[in-house]
Short mmCIF file of C-alpha atoms in Angstrom, two decimals:
data_model
loop_
_atom_site.label_atom_id
_atom_site.label_comp_id
_atom_site.label_asym_id
_atom_site.label_seq_id
_atom_site.Cartn_x
_atom_site.Cartn_y
_atom_site.Cartn_z
CA MET A 27 29.40 -9.17 4.93
CA VAL A 28 25.71 -9.05 5.81
CA ARG A 29 23.82 -12.19 4.96
CA ILE A 30 20.69 -10.51 3.74
CA LYS A 31 18.77 -13.72 3.17
CA GLU A 32 18.48 -14.00 6.94
CA ILE A 33 16.69 -10.69 7.55
CA PRO A 34 13.06 -11.46 8.47
CA ALA A 35 10.44 -9.94 6.14
CA PRO A 36 8.89 -7.67 8.83
CA ALA A 37 12.35 -6.24 9.54
CA VAL A 38 12.87 -5.57 5.82
CA ARG A 39 9.55 -3.71 5.75
CA ARG A 40 10.67 -1.63 8.72
CA LEU A 41 13.94 -0.80 6.94
CA SER A 42 11.86 1.19 4.45
CA LEU A 43 10.25 3.09 7.33
CA TYR A 44 13.60 3.79 9.02
CA LEU A 45 14.91 5.03 5.68
CA ARG A 46 11.96 7.42 5.23
CA HIS A 47 12.50 8.85 8.68
CA VAL A 48 16.27 9.29 8.53
CA GLU A 49 15.96 10.87 5.08
CA LEU A 50 13.61 13.36 6.71
CA LEU A 51 16.12 13.97 9.52
CA SER A 52 18.90 14.40 6.99
CA GLY A 53 16.81 17.00 5.14
CA ARG A 54 16.48 18.90 8.43
CA GLY A 55 20.23 18.88 8.91
CA GLU A 56 20.30 16.31 11.74
CA ARG A 57 23.58 14.38 11.95
CA THR A 58 22.79 11.58 14.42
CA VAL A 59 19.79 9.71 15.78
CA SER A 60 19.41 7.27 18.68
CA SER A 61 17.49 3.99 18.59
CA ARG A 62 15.11 5.48 21.17
CA GLN A 63 14.36 8.50 18.95
CA LEU A 64 13.84 6.29 15.92
CA GLY A 65 11.57 4.03 17.94
CA GLU A 66 9.50 6.93 19.24
CA ALA A 67 9.03 8.33 15.74
CA LEU A 68 7.82 5.00 14.39
CA GLY A 69 5.98 3.53 17.37
CA LEU A 70 8.57 0.83 18.12
CA THR A 71 10.76 0.07 21.12
CA GLY A 72 14.42 1.09 21.03
CA ALA A 73 15.30 -2.60 21.42
CA GLN A 74 13.34 -3.50 18.27
CA VAL A 75 15.12 -0.74 16.34
CA ARG A 76 18.55 -1.94 17.52
CA LYS A 77 17.69 -5.53 16.61
CA ASP A 78 16.46 -4.57 13.13
CA LEU A 79 19.48 -2.39 12.40
CA SER A 80 21.90 -5.03 13.68
CA HIS A 81 21.13 -6.87 10.43
CA LEU A 82 23.05 -4.12 8.63
CA GLY A 83 26.27 -4.92 10.46
CA SER A 84 28.02 -2.75 13.02
CA LEU A 85 26.44 0.69 12.82
CA GLY A 86 25.70 2.21 16.23
CA HIS A 87 28.25 4.44 17.98
CA PRO A 88 28.21 4.34 21.80
CA GLY A 89 27.04 7.66 23.23
CA ILE A 90 26.23 9.00 19.76
CA GLY A 91 23.68 6.65 18.26
CA TYR A 92 23.54 6.18 14.52
CA ARG A 93 25.10 8.58 12.03
CA VAL A 94 22.23 9.65 9.78
CA ASP A 95 24.20 9.64 6.51
CA GLU A 96 25.80 6.28 7.26
CA LEU A 97 22.41 4.76 8.06
CA ILE A 98 20.93 6.04 4.78
CA VAL A 99 23.78 4.56 2.74
CA ARG A 100 23.60 1.17 4.48
CA VAL A 101 19.82 0.80 4.25
CA ARG A 102 19.74 1.83 0.59
CA ARG A 103 22.50 -0.65 -0.18
CA ILE A 104 20.67 -3.52 1.47
CA LEU A 105 17.38 -2.60 -0.22
CA GLY A 106 19.18 -2.38 -3.55
CA THR A 107 18.08 1.23 -4.08
CA ASP A 108 21.60 2.70 -3.92
CA THR A 109 21.64 2.61 -7.72
CA SER A 110 18.71 3.59 -9.92
CA ARG A 111 16.58 0.88 -11.46
CA ASN A 112 14.70 0.82 -14.73
CA VAL A 113 11.07 -0.21 -14.33
CA LEU A 114 8.40 -0.91 -16.93
CA LEU A 115 4.68 -0.35 -16.60
CA VAL A 116 1.93 -2.42 -18.19
CA GLY A 117 -1.47 -0.71 -18.47
CA ALA A 118 -1.86 2.84 -19.77
CA GLY A 119 -5.24 3.51 -18.15
CA ASN A 120 -5.93 6.11 -15.46
CA LEU A 121 -3.98 4.24 -12.81
CA GLY A 122 -1.00 3.62 -15.09
CA ARG A 123 -0.94 7.28 -16.11
CA ALA A 124 -1.07 8.35 -12.48
CA LEU A 125 1.79 6.00 -11.58
CA VAL A 126 4.02 7.18 -14.43
CA SER A 127 3.81 10.74 -13.15
CA HIS A 128 4.14 9.70 -9.48
CA ARG A 129 7.13 11.68 -8.28
CA GLY A 130 7.71 9.35 -5.32
CA PHE A 131 9.12 6.63 -7.58
CA ALA A 132 11.83 8.68 -9.29
CA LYS A 133 12.82 10.23 -5.95
CA LYS A 134 13.61 6.71 -4.71
CA GLY A 135 15.59 5.78 -7.82
CA PHE A 136 12.87 3.90 -9.72
CA HIS A 137 12.57 5.13 -13.30
CA VAL A 138 9.65 4.09 -15.48
CA VAL A 139 11.40 3.77 -18.85
CA ALA A 140 8.74 1.94 -20.87
CA VAL A 141 4.95 1.65 -20.95
CA PHE A 142 3.00 -1.20 -22.57
CA ASP A 143 -0.66 -1.75 -23.36
CA ASP A 144 -2.49 -4.26 -25.54
CA ASP A 145 -5.19 -1.76 -26.58
CA GLU A 146 -4.51 -0.65 -30.18
CA ARG A 147 -6.25 2.68 -29.55
CA VAL A 148 -3.66 3.56 -26.89
CA VAL A 149 -0.50 2.13 -28.47
CA GLY A 150 1.61 4.89 -30.04
CA SER A 151 0.19 7.68 -27.86
CA THR A 152 2.26 9.55 -25.27
CA LEU A 153 1.46 10.15 -21.60
CA ASP A 154 0.80 13.49 -19.89
CA GLY A 155 3.76 14.52 -17.79
CA ALA A 156 5.93 11.85 -19.44
CA ALA A 157 5.97 12.88 -23.09
CA HIS A 158 9.15 10.87 -23.68
CA LEU A 159 7.20 7.65 -23.10
CA VAL A 160 5.34 6.25 -26.09
CA VAL A 161 2.93 3.43 -25.26
CA ARG A 162 4.27 0.24 -26.88
CA PRO A 163 2.47 -2.94 -27.96
CA MET A 164 2.99 -6.06 -25.83
CA ILE A 165 4.80 -7.76 -28.70
CA GLU A 166 7.81 -5.49 -28.04
CA LEU A 167 8.05 -6.58 -24.40
CA ALA A 168 10.93 -9.08 -24.65
CA ASP A 169 13.01 -6.79 -26.81
CA THR A 170 12.59 -3.77 -24.52
CA VAL A 171 13.30 -5.72 -21.33
CA ARG A 172 16.58 -6.94 -22.80
CA LYS A 173 17.69 -3.63 -24.29
CA LYS A 174 16.87 -1.52 -21.22
CA ASN A 175 17.97 -4.09 -18.66
CA ILE A 176 14.61 -4.06 -16.87
CA ARG A 177 14.03 -6.41 -13.92
CA MET A 178 10.94 -4.86 -12.30
CA ALA A 179 7.44 -4.21 -13.61
CA ILE A 180 4.38 -2.37 -12.37
CA LEU A 181 1.15 -4.10 -13.32
CA ALA A 182 -1.79 -1.70 -13.67
CA VAL A 183 -4.12 -3.69 -15.89
CA PRO A 184 -7.71 -4.84 -15.19
CA GLY A 185 -8.06 -7.93 -13.00
CA GLU A 186 -9.05 -10.18 -15.90
CA SER A 187 -5.80 -9.58 -17.82
CA ALA A 188 -3.42 -9.51 -14.85
CA GLN A 189 -2.56 -13.22 -14.72
CA SER A 190 -1.80 -13.47 -18.43
CA VAL A 191 0.34 -10.32 -18.42
CA ALA A 192 2.22 -11.53 -15.32
CA GLU A 193 3.07 -14.77 -17.13
CA GLN A 194 4.37 -12.81 -20.11
CA LEU A 195 6.53 -10.68 -17.79
CA TRP A 196 7.93 -13.78 -16.14
CA GLU A 197 8.68 -15.40 -19.50
CA VAL A 198 10.75 -12.43 -20.66
CA GLY A 199 12.79 -12.46 -17.45
CA VAL A 200 11.23 -9.79 -15.25
CA GLY A 201 12.08 -10.76 -11.67
CA GLY A 202 9.75 -8.54 -9.64
CA ILE A 203 6.15 -7.41 -10.16
CA LEU A 204 4.29 -4.70 -8.26
CA ASN A 205 0.68 -5.74 -8.76
CA PHE A 206 -2.15 -3.21 -8.53
CA ALA A 207 -4.78 -5.50 -10.05
CA PRO A 208 -7.22 -6.82 -7.43
CA VAL A 209 -6.34 -10.48 -8.07
CA THR A 210 -3.78 -12.92 -6.66
CA LEU A 211 -1.12 -13.87 -9.21
CA ARG A 212 -0.22 -17.56 -9.43
CA HIS A 213 2.33 -19.79 -11.12
CA VAL A 214 4.85 -17.03 -11.78
CA ASP A 215 8.23 -17.45 -10.15
CA CYS A 216 8.85 -13.73 -9.59
CA ALA A 217 8.96 -11.67 -6.42
CA ILE A 218 5.46 -10.20 -6.23
CA ALA A 219 4.24 -7.30 -4.11
CA ALA A 220 0.51 -6.70 -4.15
CA VAL A 221 -0.97 -3.28 -3.44
CA ASP A 222 -4.42 -3.89 -2.02
CA LEU A 223 -5.83 -0.40 -1.70
CA ALA A 224 -8.99 -1.57 0.08
CA VAL A 225 -6.89 -2.98 2.95
CA HIS A 226 -5.83 0.55 3.84
CA LEU A 227 -9.46 1.69 3.95
CA GLU A 228 -10.33 -1.29 6.14
CA GLN A 229 -7.59 -0.35 8.59
CA LEU A 230 -8.87 3.23 8.71
CA SER A 231 -12.37 1.92 9.19
CA PHE A 232 -11.21 -0.12 12.19
CA ARG A 233 -9.57 2.92 13.76
CA LEU A 234 -12.71 5.00 13.23
CA GLY A 235 -14.84 2.30 14.87
CA ASN A 236 -12.29 2.09 17.63
CA SER A 237 -12.37 5.79 18.43
CA ARG A 238 -16.18 5.66 18.43
CA VAL A 239 -16.11 2.88 21.03
CA GLY A 240 -13.21 4.23 23.09
CA MET B 16 -17.90 -8.06 24.16
CA VAL B 17 -14.56 -7.73 22.42
CA ARG B 18 -12.44 -4.86 23.67
CA ILE B 19 -11.16 -3.80 20.29
CA LYS B 20 -8.92 -1.06 21.63
CA GLU B 21 -6.65 -3.79 22.89
CA ILE B 22 -5.97 -5.47 19.56
CA PRO B 23 -2.37 -4.68 18.54
CA ALA B 24 -1.97 -2.83 15.22
CA PRO B 25 -0.08 -5.68 13.47
CA ALA B 26 -2.90 -8.08 14.41
CA VAL B 27 -5.45 -5.64 12.96
CA ARG B 28 -3.47 -5.55 9.74
CA ARG B 29 -3.46 -9.34 9.62
CA LEU B 30 -7.24 -9.39 10.13
CA SER B 31 -7.52 -7.82 6.66
CA LEU B 32 -5.34 -10.61 5.25
CA TYR B 33 -7.33 -13.35 7.00
CA LEU B 34 -10.50 -11.78 5.65
CA ARG B 35 -9.17 -11.77 2.06
CA HIS B 36 -8.24 -15.42 2.33
CA VAL B 37 -11.45 -16.69 3.92
CA GLU B 38 -13.52 -14.70 1.41
CA LEU B 39 -11.58 -16.59 -1.27
CA LEU B 40 -12.29 -19.92 0.49
CA SER B 41 -15.96 -18.99 0.80
CA GLY B 42 -16.08 -18.27 -2.94
CA ARG B 43 -14.72 -21.77 -3.56
CA GLY B 44 -17.44 -23.29 -1.41
CA GLU B 45 -15.20 -24.20 1.56
CA ARG B 46 -17.08 -24.34 4.87
CA THR B 47 -14.28 -24.56 7.45
CA VAL B 48 -10.60 -23.72 7.77
CA SER B 49 -8.00 -24.62 10.43
CA SER B 50 -5.50 -22.23 11.96
CA ARG B 51 -2.74 -24.31 10.37
CA GLN B 52 -4.26 -23.94 6.88
CA LEU B 53 -4.73 -20.19 7.38
CA GLY B 54 -1.17 -19.92 8.61
CA GLU B 55 0.24 -21.84 5.64
CA ALA B 56 -1.66 -19.66 3.18
CA LEU B 57 -0.34 -16.46 4.75
CA GLY B 58 3.15 -17.48 5.87
CA LEU B 59 2.33 -17.45 9.60
CA THR B 60 2.40 -20.09 12.31
CA GLY B 61 -0.87 -21.67 13.40
CA ALA B 62 -0.18 -20.31 16.90
CA GLN B 63 0.00 -16.74 15.55
CA VAL B 64 -3.30 -17.22 13.72
CA ARG B 65 -5.02 -18.57 16.84
CA LYS B 66 -3.67 -15.69 18.92
CA ASP B 67 -4.81 -13.06 16.40
CA LEU B 68 -8.28 -14.57 16.04
CA SER B 69 -8.68 -14.92 19.80
CA HIS B 70 -9.20 -11.14 19.81
CA LEU B 71 -12.53 -11.76 18.07
CA GLY B 72 -13.86 -13.80 21.01
CA SER B 73 -14.61 -17.50 21.03
CA LEU B 74 -14.56 -18.68 17.42
CA GLY B 75 -12.66 -21.95 16.92
CA HIS B 76 -14.49 -25.29 17.09
CA PRO B 77 -12.44 -28.26 18.37
CA GLY B 78 -11.82 -30.79 15.61
CA ILE B 79 -13.42 -28.50 13.00
CA GLY B 80 -11.42 -25.28 13.02
CA TYR B 81 -13.11 -22.02 12.12
CA ARG B 82 -16.40 -21.79 10.26
CA VAL B 83 -15.65 -19.70 7.18
CA ASP B 84 -18.91 -17.72 7.17
CA GLU B 85 -18.73 -17.03 10.89
CA LEU B 86 -15.14 -15.81 10.56
CA ILE B 87 -16.07 -13.44 7.72
CA VAL B 88 -18.93 -11.92 9.72
CA ARG B 89 -16.80 -11.43 12.84
CA VAL B 90 -13.81 -9.90 11.08
CA ARG B 91 -15.98 -7.53 9.05
CA ARG B 92 -17.78 -6.46 12.19
CA ILE B 93 -14.57 -5.68 14.03
CA LEU B 94 -13.12 -3.81 11.02
CA GLY B 95 -16.37 -1.86 10.72
CA THR B 96 -16.91 -3.02 7.15
CA ASP B 97 -20.07 -4.99 7.87
CA THR B 98 -22.04 -1.96 6.73
CA SER B 99 -21.18 0.15 3.71
CA ARG B 100 -19.43 3.47 4.23
CA ASN B 101 -19.61 6.67 2.23
CA VAL B 102 -16.20 8.01 1.27
CA LEU B 103 -15.21 11.25 -0.41
CA LEU B 104 -12.27 11.85 -2.70
CA VAL B 105 -10.25 15.05 -3.02
CA GLY B 106 -8.23 15.41 -6.23
CA ALA B 107 -9.72 14.66 -9.65
CA GLY B 108 -6.38 14.09 -11.42
CA ASN B 109 -5.24 10.80 -12.96
CA LEU B 110 -4.84 9.10 -9.61
CA GLY B 111 -8.20 10.30 -8.31
CA ARG B 112 -9.92 9.15 -11.49
CA ALA B 113 -8.25 5.76 -11.21
CA LEU B 114 -9.32 5.40 -7.58
CA VAL B 115 -12.95 6.35 -8.27
CA SER B 116 -13.22 3.52 -10.77
CA HIS B 117 -11.26 1.06 -8.58
CA ARG B 118 -13.63 -1.86 -8.21
CA GLY B 119 -11.85 -3.15 -5.11
CA PHE B 120 -13.28 -0.34 -2.95
CA ALA B 121 -16.96 -0.92 -3.71
CA LYS B 122 -16.49 -4.67 -3.33
CA LYS B 123 -15.38 -4.04 0.26
CA GLY B 124 -18.28 -1.70 1.01
CA PHE B 125 -16.52 1.63 0.47
CA HIS B 126 -18.52 3.90 -1.82
CA VAL B 127 -17.02 7.08 -3.24
CA VAL B 128 -20.06 9.39 -3.15
CA ALA B 129 -18.42 12.78 -3.76
CA VAL B 130 -15.36 14.15 -5.54
CA PHE B 131 -13.76 17.53 -4.85
CA ASP B 132 -11.10 19.57 -6.58
CA ASP B 133 -9.98 23.18 -6.28
CA ASP B 134 -9.16 23.52 -9.98
CA GLU B 135 -11.93 25.56 -11.66
CA ARG B 136 -11.25 23.83 -14.98
CA VAL B 137 -12.20 20.47 -13.47
CA VAL B 138 -15.10 21.50 -11.20
CA GLY B 139 -18.45 20.63 -12.78
CA SER B 140 -17.06 17.86 -15.00
CA THR B 141 -17.94 14.20 -14.55
CA LEU B 142 -15.58 11.25 -14.27
CA ASP B 143 -15.21 8.32 -16.68
CA GLY B 144 -16.80 5.21 -15.27
CA ALA B 145 -18.56 7.25 -12.58
CA ALA B 146 -20.82 9.56 -14.54
CA HIS B 147 -23.03 10.12 -11.49
CA LEU B 148 -20.16 11.97 -9.79
CA VAL B 149 -19.79 15.65 -10.64
CA VAL B 150 -16.55 17.22 -9.39
CA ARG B 151 -17.45 19.79 -6.71
CA PRO B 152 -15.59 22.88 -5.51
CA MET B 153 -13.92 22.69 -2.08
CA ILE B 154 -16.33 25.30 -0.73
CA GLU B 155 -19.08 22.65 -0.72
CA LEU B 156 -17.04 20.26 1.44
CA ALA B 157 -18.68 20.90 4.85
CA ASP B 158 -22.18 20.75 3.43
CA THR B 159 -21.59 17.47 1.55
CA VAL B 160 -19.89 15.77 4.51
CA ARG B 161 -22.89 16.56 6.71
CA LYS B 162 -25.60 15.64 4.19
CA LYS B 163 -24.00 12.36 3.10
CA ASN B 164 -22.72 11.35 6.54
CA ILE B 165 -19.13 10.96 5.34
CA ARG B 166 -16.41 10.05 7.84
CA MET B 167 -13.60 8.92 5.52
CA ALA B 168 -11.70 10.68 2.76
CA ILE B 169 -9.19 9.66 0.11
CA LEU B 170 -6.57 12.32 -0.52
CA ALA B 171 -5.17 12.23 -4.07
CA VAL B 172 -3.85 15.77 -4.43
CA PRO B 173 -0.28 16.93 -5.17
CA GLY B 174 2.11 16.96 -2.20
CA GLU B 175 2.10 20.74 -1.91
CA SER B 176 -1.68 20.94 -1.29
CA ALA B 177 -2.04 17.82 0.87
CA GLN B 178 -1.50 19.42 4.27
CA SER B 179 -3.95 22.25 3.68
CA VAL B 180 -6.64 19.91 2.31
CA ALA B 181 -6.14 17.53 5.25
CA GLU B 182 -6.74 20.41 7.65
CA GLN B 183 -9.95 21.32 5.84
CA LEU B 184 -11.10 17.70 6.03
CA TRP B 185 -10.40 17.60 9.73
CA GLU B 186 -12.23 20.87 10.32
CA VAL B 187 -15.41 19.59 8.68
CA GLY B 188 -15.36 16.43 10.81
CA VAL B 189 -13.81 13.76 8.60
CA GLY B 190 -12.33 11.18 10.98
CA GLY B 191 -10.10 9.13 8.67
CA ILE B 192 -7.86 10.04 5.73
CA LEU B 193 -6.25 7.68 3.24
CA ASN B 194 -3.31 9.75 2.02
CA PHE B 195 -1.73 9.10 -1.40
CA ALA B 196 0.28 12.32 -1.45
CA PRO B 197 4.00 11.71 -0.83
CA VAL B 198 4.10 13.89 2.30
CA THR B 199 3.58 13.27 6.02
CA LEU B 200 0.42 14.97 7.33
CA ARG B 201 0.74 16.83 10.64
CA HIS B 202 -1.48 18.55 13.17
CA VAL B 203 -4.67 16.82 12.11
CA ASP B 204 -6.36 14.72 14.74
CA CYS B 205 -7.72 12.10 12.31
CA ALA B 206 -6.82 8.48 11.77
CA ILE B 207 -4.39 8.63 8.85
CA ALA B 208 -3.23 5.80 6.61
CA ALA B 209 -0.47 6.66 4.17
CA VAL B 210 -0.01 4.75 0.96
CA ASP B 211 3.66 5.01 0.13
CA LEU B 212 3.88 3.34 -3.27
CA ALA B 213 7.68 3.54 -3.41
CA VAL B 214 7.94 1.37 -0.27
CA HIS B 215 6.47 -1.53 -2.22
CA LEU B 216 9.06 -1.09 -4.96
CA GLU B 217 11.83 -0.96 -2.34
CA GLN B 218 10.64 -4.25 -0.87
CA LEU B 219 10.61 -5.84 -4.33
CA SER B 220 14.05 -4.43 -4.96
CA PHE B 221 15.30 -6.08 -1.77
CA ARG B 222 13.89 -9.43 -2.80
CA LEU B 223 15.46 -9.14 -6.24
CA GLY B 224 18.85 -8.36 -4.70
CA ASN B 225 18.32 -11.22 -2.31
CA SER B 226 17.63 -13.78 -5.04
CA ARG B 227 20.72 -12.54 -6.88
CA VAL B 228 22.87 -13.22 -3.82
CA GLY B 229 21.21 -16.49 -2.79
#
């Protein structure tokens, strides 16, 4: 039994990257991959790869490396994405609409099954590319979370409403929030992942400056 | 002179996080911060913070810590965000429209100054919340990049067009691409940052599973 509480956060982040890469290999018909190959593809040492994957229990086969299909199953199981999960979205603006139709989510087993907004002009309308989703008023939140067994939410509301919505999500028992609002959420005892889009541009900016200097 | 080529990528990523936090402190009127305080706020050791910030040259003051304003100036300079940058966007769908009106970009000095799309039904229209931006046809790409001195692009097109658009961007001299399409870009010699939104959900999923077990 793997004691997943003991996997360091950076290793958990890399598990997602390993998974992406071995899914790609699987799609190409590859059957095995070595720690060195995985490391080269992701810019890590083979030793780092072996250390990270040792958290998944015994997996490597001497002289063969890792079996691609076995690796995919184990990583998905540890990430909790081996079964599909129902997710709700709050905020039916441009970003929310884009996220609902984002094919990357469903491909990874995350299904947006409900959309909420507190704007009366939007409530009751349907979304392009997701006509089965009718935008619901916030007052139906608790009921929907219970009926659809939802534990994760995507927060795509303006910064000024984000904290209050996060508190409502926490109160109705949502355990994880993916926050796109450009504010830090406080006083909610959920797992929170923040998507700070400007950070990515900053990192690009650094690499541009770097290549100019180099 | 700081030799920025030598800063390891994880340290560069943390520079963005330090910057976020010290900007917050500055907004609260704080004048100084210690490596221990920075570490506590970001879940790092003080030693890690001191090591990362040593890449910026001599900055810490014995018995005082870091001066908040000085730290902000130095980090922005090294990230290349001390001056504003013109950015273009390709893809005027829901995601593109959401990104154009994303206030987080402009706050960090990234200004979306042109929007392109290859869909004739969209070309010539303006965007909500950015009425000064008229969607242009792809044929005007080279001309706009030159006239507006654009070196960075945000790619918000469907997966099937992403590779071809990235190649066009590279050909006209764009040096950095922030890719939202769920595909890996190849054969373009630009700095590329990929935003894989599903990775964030996977990480949340792991932490939910984790709290269930713990």
